[in-house]
PDB file of C-alpha atoms in Angstrom:
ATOM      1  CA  UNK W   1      13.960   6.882  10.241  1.00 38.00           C
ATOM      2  CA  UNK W   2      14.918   9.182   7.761  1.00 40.00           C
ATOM      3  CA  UNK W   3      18.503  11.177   7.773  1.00 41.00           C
ATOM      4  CA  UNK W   4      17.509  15.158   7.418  1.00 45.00           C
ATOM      5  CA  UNK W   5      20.523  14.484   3.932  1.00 48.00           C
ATOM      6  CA  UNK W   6      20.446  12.028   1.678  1.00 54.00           C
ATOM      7  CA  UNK W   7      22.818  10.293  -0.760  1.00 63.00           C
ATOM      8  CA  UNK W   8      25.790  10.475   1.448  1.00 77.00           C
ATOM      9  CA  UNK W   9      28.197   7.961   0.285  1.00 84.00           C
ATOM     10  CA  UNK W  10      28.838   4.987   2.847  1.00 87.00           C
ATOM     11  CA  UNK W  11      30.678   2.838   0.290  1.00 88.00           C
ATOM     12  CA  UNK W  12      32.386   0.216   2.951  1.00 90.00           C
ATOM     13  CA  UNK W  13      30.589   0.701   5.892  1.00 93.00           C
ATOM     14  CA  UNK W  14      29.257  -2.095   7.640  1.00 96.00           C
ATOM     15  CA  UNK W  15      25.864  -2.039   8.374  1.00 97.00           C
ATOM     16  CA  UNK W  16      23.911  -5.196  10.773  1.00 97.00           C
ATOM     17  CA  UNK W  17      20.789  -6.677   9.608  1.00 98.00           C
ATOM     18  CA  UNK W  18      18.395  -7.575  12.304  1.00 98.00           C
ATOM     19  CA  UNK W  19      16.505 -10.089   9.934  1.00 98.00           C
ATOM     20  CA  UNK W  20      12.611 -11.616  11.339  1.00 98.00           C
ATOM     21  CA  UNK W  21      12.838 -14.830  10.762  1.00 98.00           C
ATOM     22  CA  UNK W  22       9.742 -17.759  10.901  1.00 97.00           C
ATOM     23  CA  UNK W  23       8.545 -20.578   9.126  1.00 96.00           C
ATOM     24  CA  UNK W  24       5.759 -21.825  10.766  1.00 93.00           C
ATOM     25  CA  UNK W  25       6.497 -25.430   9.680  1.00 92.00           C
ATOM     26  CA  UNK W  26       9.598 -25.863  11.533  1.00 94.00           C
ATOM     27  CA  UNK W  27       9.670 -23.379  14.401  1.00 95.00           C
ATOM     28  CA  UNK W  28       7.886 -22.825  17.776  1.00 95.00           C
ATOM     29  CA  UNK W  29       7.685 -19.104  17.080  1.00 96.00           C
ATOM     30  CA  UNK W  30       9.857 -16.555  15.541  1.00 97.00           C
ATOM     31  CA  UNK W  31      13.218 -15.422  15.743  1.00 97.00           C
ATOM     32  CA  UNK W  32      15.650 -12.782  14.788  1.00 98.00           C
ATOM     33  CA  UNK W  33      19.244 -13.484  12.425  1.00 97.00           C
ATOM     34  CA  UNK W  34      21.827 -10.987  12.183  1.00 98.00           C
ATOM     35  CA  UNK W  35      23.838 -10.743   8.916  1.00 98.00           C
ATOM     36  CA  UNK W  36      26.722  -8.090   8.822  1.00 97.00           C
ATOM     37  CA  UNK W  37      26.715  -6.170   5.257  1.00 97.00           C
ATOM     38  CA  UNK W  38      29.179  -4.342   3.781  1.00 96.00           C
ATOM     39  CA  UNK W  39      27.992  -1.106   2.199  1.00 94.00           C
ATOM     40  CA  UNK W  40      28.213  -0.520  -1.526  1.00 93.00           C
ATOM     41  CA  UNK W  41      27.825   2.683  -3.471  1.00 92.00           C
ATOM     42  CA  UNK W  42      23.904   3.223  -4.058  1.00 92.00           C
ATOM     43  CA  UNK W  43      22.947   0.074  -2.148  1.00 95.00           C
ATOM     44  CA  UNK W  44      19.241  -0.234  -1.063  1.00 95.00           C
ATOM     45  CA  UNK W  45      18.109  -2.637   1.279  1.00 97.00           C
ATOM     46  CA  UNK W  46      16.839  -4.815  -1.342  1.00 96.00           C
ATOM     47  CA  UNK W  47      20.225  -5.143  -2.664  1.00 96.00           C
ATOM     48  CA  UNK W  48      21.426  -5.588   0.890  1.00 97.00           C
ATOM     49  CA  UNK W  49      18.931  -8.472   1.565  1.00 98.00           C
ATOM     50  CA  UNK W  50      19.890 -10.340  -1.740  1.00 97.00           C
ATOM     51  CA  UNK W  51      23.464  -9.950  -0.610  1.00 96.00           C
ATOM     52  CA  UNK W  52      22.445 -11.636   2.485  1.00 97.00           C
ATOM     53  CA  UNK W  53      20.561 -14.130   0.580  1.00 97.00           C
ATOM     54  CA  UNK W  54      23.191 -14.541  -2.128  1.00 96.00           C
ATOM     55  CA  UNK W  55      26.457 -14.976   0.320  1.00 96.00           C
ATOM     56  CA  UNK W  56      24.988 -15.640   3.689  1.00 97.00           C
ATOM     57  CA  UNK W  57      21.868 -17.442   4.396  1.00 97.00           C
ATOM     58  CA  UNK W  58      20.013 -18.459   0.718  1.00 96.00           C
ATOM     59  CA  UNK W  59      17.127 -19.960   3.102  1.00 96.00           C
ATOM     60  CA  UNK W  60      16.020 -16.270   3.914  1.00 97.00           C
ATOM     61  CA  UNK W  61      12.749 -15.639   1.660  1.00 97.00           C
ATOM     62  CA  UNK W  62      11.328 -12.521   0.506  1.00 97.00           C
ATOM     63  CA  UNK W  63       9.434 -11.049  -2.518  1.00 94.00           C
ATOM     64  CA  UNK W  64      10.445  -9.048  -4.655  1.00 93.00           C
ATOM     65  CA  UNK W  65       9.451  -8.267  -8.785  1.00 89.00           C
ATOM     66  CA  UNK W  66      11.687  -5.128  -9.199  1.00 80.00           C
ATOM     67  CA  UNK W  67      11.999  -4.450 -12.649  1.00 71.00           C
ATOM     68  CA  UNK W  68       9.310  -6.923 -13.640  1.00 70.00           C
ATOM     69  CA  UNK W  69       6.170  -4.199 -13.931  1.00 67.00           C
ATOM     70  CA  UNK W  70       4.974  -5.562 -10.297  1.00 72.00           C
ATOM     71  CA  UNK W  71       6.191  -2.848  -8.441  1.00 82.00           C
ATOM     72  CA  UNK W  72       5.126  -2.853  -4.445  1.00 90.00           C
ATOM     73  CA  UNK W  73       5.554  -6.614  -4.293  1.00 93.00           C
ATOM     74  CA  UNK W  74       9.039  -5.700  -1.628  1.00 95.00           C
ATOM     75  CA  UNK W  75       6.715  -3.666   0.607  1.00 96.00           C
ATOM     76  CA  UNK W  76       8.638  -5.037   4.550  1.00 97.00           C
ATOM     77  CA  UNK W  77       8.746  -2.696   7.729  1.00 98.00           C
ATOM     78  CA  UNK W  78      12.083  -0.759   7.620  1.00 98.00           C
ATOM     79  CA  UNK W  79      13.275   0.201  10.914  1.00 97.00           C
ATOM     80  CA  UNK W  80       9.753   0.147  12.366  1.00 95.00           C
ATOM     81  CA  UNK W  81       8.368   1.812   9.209  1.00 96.00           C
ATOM     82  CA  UNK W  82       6.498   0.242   6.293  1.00 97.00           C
ATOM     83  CA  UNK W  83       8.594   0.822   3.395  1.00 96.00           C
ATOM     84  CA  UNK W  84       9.700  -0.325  -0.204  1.00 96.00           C
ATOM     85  CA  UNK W  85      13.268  -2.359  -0.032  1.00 96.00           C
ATOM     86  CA  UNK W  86      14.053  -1.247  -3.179  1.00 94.00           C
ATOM     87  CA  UNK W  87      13.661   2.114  -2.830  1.00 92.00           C
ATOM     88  CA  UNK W  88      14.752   2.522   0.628  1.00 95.00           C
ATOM     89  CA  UNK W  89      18.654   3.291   0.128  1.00 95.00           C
ATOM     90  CA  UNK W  90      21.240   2.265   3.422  1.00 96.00           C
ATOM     91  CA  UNK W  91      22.447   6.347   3.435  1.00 94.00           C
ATOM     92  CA  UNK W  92      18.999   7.391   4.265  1.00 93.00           C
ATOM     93  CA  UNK W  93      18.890   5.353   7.588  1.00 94.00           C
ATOM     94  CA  UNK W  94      19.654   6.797  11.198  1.00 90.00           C
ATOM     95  CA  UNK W  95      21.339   3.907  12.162  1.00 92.00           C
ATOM     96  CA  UNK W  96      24.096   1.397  10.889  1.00 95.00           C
ATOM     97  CA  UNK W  97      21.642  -1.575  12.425  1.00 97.00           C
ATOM     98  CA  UNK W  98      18.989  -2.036  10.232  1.00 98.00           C
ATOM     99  CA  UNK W  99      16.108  -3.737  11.237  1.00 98.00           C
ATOM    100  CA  UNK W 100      13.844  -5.962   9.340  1.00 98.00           C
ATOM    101  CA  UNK W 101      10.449  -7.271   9.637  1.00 98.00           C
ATOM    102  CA  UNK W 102       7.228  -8.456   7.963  1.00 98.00           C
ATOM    103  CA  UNK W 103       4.298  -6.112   7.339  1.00 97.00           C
ATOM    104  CA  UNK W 104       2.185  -6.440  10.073  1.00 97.00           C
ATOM    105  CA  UNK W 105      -1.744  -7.272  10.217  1.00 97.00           C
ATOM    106  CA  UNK W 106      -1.300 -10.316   7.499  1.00 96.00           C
ATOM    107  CA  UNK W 107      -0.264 -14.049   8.558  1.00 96.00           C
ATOM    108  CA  UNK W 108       3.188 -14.757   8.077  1.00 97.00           C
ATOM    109  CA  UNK W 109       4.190 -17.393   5.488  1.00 97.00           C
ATOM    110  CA  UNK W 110       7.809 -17.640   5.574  1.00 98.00           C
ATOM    111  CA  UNK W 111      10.216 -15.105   7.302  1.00 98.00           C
ATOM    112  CA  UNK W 112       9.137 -11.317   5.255  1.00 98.00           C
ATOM    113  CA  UNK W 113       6.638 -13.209   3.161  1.00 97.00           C
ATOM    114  CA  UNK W 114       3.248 -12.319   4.406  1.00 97.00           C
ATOM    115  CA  UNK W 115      -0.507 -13.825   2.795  1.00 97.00           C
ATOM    116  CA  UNK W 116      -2.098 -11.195   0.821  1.00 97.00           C
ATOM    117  CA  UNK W 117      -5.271 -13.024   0.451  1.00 97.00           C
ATOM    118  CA  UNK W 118      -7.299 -10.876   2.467  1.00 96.00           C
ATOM    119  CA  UNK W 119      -5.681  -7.803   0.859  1.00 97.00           C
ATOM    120  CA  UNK W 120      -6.851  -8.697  -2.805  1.00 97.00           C
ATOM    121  CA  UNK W 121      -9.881 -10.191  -1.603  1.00 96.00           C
ATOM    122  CA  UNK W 122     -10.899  -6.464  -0.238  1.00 96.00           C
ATOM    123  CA  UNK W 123      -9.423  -5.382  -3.479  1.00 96.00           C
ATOM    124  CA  UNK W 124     -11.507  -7.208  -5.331  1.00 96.00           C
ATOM    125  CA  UNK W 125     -14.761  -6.628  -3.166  1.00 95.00           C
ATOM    126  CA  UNK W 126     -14.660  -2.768  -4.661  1.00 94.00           C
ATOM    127  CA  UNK W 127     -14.492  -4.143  -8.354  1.00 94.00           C
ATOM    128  CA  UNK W 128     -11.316  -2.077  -9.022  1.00 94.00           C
ATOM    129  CA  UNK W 129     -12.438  -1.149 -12.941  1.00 92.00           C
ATOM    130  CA  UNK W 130     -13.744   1.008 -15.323  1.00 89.00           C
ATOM    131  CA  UNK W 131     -17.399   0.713 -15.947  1.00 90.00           C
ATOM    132  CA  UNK W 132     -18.092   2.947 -18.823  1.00 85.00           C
ATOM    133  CA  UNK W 133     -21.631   2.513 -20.372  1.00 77.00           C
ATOM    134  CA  UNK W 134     -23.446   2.969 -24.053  1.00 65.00           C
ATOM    135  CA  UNK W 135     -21.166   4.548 -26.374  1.00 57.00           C
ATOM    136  CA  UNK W 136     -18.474   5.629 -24.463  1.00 54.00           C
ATOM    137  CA  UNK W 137     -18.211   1.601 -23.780  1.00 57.00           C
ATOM    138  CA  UNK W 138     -17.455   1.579 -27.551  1.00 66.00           C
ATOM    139  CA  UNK W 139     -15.414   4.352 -28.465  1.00 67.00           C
ATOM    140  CA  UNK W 140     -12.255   5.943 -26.981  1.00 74.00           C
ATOM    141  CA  UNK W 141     -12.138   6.858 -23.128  1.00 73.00           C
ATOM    142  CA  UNK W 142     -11.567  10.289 -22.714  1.00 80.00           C
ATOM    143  CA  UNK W 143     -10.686  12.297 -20.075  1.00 84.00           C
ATOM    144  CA  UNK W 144     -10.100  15.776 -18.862  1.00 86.00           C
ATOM    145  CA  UNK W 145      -7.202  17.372 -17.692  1.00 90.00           C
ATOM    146  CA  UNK W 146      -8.919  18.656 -14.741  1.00 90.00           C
ATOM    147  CA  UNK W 147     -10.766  15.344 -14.285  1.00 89.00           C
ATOM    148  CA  UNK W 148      -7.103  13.990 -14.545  1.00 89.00           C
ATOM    149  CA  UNK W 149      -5.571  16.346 -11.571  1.00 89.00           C
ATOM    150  CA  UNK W 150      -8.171  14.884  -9.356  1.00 89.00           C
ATOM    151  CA  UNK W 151      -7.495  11.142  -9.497  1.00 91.00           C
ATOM    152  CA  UNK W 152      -3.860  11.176 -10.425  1.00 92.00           C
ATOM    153  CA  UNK W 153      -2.770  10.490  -6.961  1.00 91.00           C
ATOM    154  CA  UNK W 154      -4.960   7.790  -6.502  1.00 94.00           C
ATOM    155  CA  UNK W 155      -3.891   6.183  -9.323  1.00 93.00           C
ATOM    156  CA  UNK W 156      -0.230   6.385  -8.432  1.00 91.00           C
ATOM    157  CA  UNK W 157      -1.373   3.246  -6.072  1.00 93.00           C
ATOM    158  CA  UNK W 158       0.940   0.101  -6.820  1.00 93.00           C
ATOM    159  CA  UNK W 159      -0.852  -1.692  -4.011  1.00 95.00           C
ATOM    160  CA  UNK W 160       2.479  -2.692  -1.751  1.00 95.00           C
ATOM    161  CA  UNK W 161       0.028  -2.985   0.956  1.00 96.00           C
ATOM    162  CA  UNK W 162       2.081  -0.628   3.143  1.00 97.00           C
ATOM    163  CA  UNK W 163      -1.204   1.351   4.216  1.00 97.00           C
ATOM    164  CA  UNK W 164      -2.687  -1.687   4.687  1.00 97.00           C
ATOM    165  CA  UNK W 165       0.152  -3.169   7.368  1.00 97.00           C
ATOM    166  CA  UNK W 166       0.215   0.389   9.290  1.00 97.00           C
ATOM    167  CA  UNK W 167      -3.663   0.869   9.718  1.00 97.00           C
ATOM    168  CA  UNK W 168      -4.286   0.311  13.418  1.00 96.00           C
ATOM    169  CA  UNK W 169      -8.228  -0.258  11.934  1.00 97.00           C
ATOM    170  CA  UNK W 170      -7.119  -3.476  10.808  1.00 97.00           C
ATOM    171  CA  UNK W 171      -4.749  -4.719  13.298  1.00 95.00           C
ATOM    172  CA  UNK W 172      -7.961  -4.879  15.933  1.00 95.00           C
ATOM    173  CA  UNK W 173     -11.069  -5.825  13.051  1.00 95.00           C
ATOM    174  CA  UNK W 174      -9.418  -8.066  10.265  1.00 92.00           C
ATOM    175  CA  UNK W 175     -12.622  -7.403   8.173  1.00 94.00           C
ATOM    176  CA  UNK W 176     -11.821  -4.380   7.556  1.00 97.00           C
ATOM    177  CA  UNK W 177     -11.862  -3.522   4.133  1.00 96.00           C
ATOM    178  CA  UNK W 178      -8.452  -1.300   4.308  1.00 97.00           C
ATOM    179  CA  UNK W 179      -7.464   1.740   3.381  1.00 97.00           C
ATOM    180  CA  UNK W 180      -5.978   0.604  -0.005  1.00 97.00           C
ATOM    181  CA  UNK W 181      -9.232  -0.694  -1.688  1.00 97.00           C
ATOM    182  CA  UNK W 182     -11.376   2.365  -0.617  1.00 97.00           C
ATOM    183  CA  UNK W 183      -8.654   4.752  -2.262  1.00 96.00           C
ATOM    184  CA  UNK W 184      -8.938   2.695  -5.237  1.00 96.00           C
ATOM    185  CA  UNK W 185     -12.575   2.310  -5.251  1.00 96.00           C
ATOM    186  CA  UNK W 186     -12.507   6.513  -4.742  1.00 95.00           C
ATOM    187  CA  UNK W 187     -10.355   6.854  -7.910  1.00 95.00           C
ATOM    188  CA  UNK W 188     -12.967   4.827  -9.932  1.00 94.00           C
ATOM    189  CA  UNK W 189     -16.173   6.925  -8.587  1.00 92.00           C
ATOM    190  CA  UNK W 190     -14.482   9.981  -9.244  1.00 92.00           C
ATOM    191  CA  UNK W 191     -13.540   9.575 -12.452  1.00 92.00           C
ATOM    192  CA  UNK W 192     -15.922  10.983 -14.896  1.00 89.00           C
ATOM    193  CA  UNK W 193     -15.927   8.033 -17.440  1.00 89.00           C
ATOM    194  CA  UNK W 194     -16.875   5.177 -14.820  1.00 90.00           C
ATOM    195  CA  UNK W 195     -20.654   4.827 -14.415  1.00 89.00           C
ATOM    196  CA  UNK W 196     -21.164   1.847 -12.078  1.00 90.00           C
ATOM    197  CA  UNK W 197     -24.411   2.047  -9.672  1.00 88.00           C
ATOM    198  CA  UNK W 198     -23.160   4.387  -6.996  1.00 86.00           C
ATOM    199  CA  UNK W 199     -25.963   3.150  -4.520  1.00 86.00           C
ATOM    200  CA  UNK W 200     -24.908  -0.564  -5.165  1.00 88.00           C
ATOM    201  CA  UNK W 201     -21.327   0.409  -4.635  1.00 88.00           C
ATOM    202  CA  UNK W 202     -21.749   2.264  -1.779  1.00 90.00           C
ATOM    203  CA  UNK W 203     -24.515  -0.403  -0.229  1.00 89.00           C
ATOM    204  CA  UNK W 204     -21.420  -3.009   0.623  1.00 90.00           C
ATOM    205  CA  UNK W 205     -19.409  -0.945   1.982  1.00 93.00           C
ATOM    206  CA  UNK W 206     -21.986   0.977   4.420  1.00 92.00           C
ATOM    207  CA  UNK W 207     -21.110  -0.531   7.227  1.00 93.00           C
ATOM    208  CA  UNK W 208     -18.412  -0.739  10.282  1.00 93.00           C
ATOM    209  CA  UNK W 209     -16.830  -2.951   8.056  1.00 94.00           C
ATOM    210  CA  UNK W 210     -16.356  -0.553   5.214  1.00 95.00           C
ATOM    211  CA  UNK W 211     -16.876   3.341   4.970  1.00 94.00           C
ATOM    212  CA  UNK W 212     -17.261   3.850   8.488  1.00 95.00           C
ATOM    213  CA  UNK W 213     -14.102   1.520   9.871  1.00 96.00           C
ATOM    214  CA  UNK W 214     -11.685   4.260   9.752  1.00 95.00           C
ATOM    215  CA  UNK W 215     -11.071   6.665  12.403  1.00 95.00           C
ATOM    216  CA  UNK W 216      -8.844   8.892  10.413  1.00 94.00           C
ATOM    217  CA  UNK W 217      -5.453   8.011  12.044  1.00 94.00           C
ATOM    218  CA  UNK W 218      -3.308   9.155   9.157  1.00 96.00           C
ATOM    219  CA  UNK W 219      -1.077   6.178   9.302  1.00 96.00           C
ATOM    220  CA  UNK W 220      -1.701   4.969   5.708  1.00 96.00           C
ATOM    221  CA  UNK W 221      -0.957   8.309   4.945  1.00 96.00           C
ATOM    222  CA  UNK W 222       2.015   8.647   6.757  1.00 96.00           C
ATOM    223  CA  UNK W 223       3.901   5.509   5.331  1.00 95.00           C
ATOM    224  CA  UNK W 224       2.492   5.579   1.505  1.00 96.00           C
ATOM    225  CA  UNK W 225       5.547   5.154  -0.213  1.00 94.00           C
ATOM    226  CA  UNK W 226       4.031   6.666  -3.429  1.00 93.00           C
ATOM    227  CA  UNK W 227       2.623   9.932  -1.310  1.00 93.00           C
ATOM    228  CA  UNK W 228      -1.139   8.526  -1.930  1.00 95.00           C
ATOM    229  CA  UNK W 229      -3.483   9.778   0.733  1.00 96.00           C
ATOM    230  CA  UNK W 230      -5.627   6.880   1.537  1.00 96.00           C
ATOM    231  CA  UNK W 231      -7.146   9.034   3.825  1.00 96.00           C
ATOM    232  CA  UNK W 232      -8.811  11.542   1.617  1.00 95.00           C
ATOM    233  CA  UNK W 233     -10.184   9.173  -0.675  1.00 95.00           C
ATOM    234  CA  UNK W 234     -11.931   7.528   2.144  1.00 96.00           C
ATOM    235  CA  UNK W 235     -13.724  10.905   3.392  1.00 95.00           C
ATOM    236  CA  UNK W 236     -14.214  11.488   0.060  1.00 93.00           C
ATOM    237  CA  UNK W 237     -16.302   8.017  -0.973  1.00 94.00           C
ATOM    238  CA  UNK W 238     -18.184   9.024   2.610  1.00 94.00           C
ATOM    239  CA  UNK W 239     -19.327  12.178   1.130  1.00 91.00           C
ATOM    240  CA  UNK W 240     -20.424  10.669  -1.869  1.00 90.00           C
ATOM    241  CA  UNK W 241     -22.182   7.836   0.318  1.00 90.00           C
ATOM    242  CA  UNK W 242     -23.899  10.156   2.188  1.00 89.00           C
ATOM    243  CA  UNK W 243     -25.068  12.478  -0.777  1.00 87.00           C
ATOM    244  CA  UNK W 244     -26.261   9.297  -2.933  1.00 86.00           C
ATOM    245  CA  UNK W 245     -28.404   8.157   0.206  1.00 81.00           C
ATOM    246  CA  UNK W 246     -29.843  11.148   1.076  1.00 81.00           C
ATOM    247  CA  UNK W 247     -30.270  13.313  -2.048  1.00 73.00           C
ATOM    248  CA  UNK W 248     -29.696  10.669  -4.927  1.00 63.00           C
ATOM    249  CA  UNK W 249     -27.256  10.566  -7.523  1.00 57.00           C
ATOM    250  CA  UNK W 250     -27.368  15.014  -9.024  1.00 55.00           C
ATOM    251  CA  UNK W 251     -25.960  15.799  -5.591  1.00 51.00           C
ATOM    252  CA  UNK W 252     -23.153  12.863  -5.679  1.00 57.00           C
ATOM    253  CA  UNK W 253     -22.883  14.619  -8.915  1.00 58.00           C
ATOM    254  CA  UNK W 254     -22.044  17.954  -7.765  1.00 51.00           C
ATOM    255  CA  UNK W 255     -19.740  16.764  -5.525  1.00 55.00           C
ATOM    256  CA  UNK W 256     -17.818  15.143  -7.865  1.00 57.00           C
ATOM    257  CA  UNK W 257     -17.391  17.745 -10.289  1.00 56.00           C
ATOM    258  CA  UNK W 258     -16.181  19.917  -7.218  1.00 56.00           C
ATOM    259  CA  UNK W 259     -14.049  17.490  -5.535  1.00 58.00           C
ATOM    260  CA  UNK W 260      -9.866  18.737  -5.149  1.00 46.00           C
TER     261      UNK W 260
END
């Protein structure tokens, strides 16, 4: 949780980490370590967990590519939140125990290191590209400002997987595509320089695997780090879905140049 004021200084406080800890090769099932931190000026909880890692326990894995152009790759549940560790500083907490765990609704690996293969392998199901055509294939790819307004937030995505960890769709139906690939397939289809087949796009992913999984919950929503709303991209590709089946592609058309 979230303290109502922010950047308070808590230089020298101590704050305890309640660390997950599992490595399915060596134990029976998982565990949690406590590491006692002393509070710096400005400290995150990425900086608190390298401390840990650094002076206390170096066998305690993680990811992180802060600073490398992969941002989301620290994506962990904060205090019972998905969250990034390296933006998430110690003052913003509730509580002096901090408590750590892997996303949920991916296998573990090692202690906070989850598999993303089914993550990217939704992600790459909704051929996350631009597909220009003819000459625009050729020349530059322009946009307009409008067109712009309505995909920015969707392409503010940095695929932590976050959404993807709170969605109670896929914690009971591990097909599911997630909420992260069908707000990134939405920023494609909206965008007025991709021209992929909207029926062949829209053909895999009508099903209860796809389009129709989510039951609007909000939660990817909720804990989107970046303030993307996975949500309304999702009832946005259903629109579009249901225009392209039943009136063909000049109503999917409309809709698009009207879409918020």
């Amino acid at each position: 949780m979230l303290r109502k004021k922010e950047n308070i200084n808590i230089e020298g406080e101590r704050f305890t980490f309640k660390v997950f800890r599992f490595d399915p090769a060596t134990d029976s099932q998982p565990y949690f370590d406590h590491f006692l931190v002393i509070a710096e000026k400005g400290m995150t909880v990425l900086e608190a967990l390298l401390n840990i890692q650094e002076r206390q326990d170096p066998s305690l894995v993680f990811r992180y590519s802060c600073r490398g152009a992969i941002c989301g790759s620290c994506g962990m549940v904060i205090n019972g939140r998905p969250n990034l560790a390296c933006r998430t500083q110690l003052s913003s907490l509730e509580s002096r125990e901090v408590l750590i765990e892997p996303l949920p609704n991916l296998e573990i690996i090692k202690d906070l290191i989850i598999d993303m293969k089914p993550f990217w392998k939704a992600y790459r199901l909704i051929e996350p590209w631009l597909m220009p055509r003819g000459r625009e294939a050729r020349g530059e790819h322009l946009v307009t400002e409008k067109n712009r307004a309505q995909i920015d937030q969707f392409v503010g995505c940095i695929l932590c997987a976050c959404c993807y960890g709170a969605c109670p769709v896929v914690s009971r139906n591990e097909k599911y595509v997630g909420p992260a690939a069908l707000a990134k397939l939405f920023r494609f289809v909206q965008d007025s320089r991709d021209k992929r087949d909207r029926k062949q796009a829209f053909k895999r992913l009508d099903n209860k695997d796809g389009l129709w999984a989510c039951h609007t919950v909000f939660r990817c929503t909720e804990d989107c780090p970046k303030q993307v709303r996975p949500t309304d991209g999702i009832e946005g590709l259903r629109r579009r879905a249901v225009a392209v089946k039943c009136c063909g592609s000049k109503k999917e058309k409309v809709l698009k140049e009207n879409e918020a």
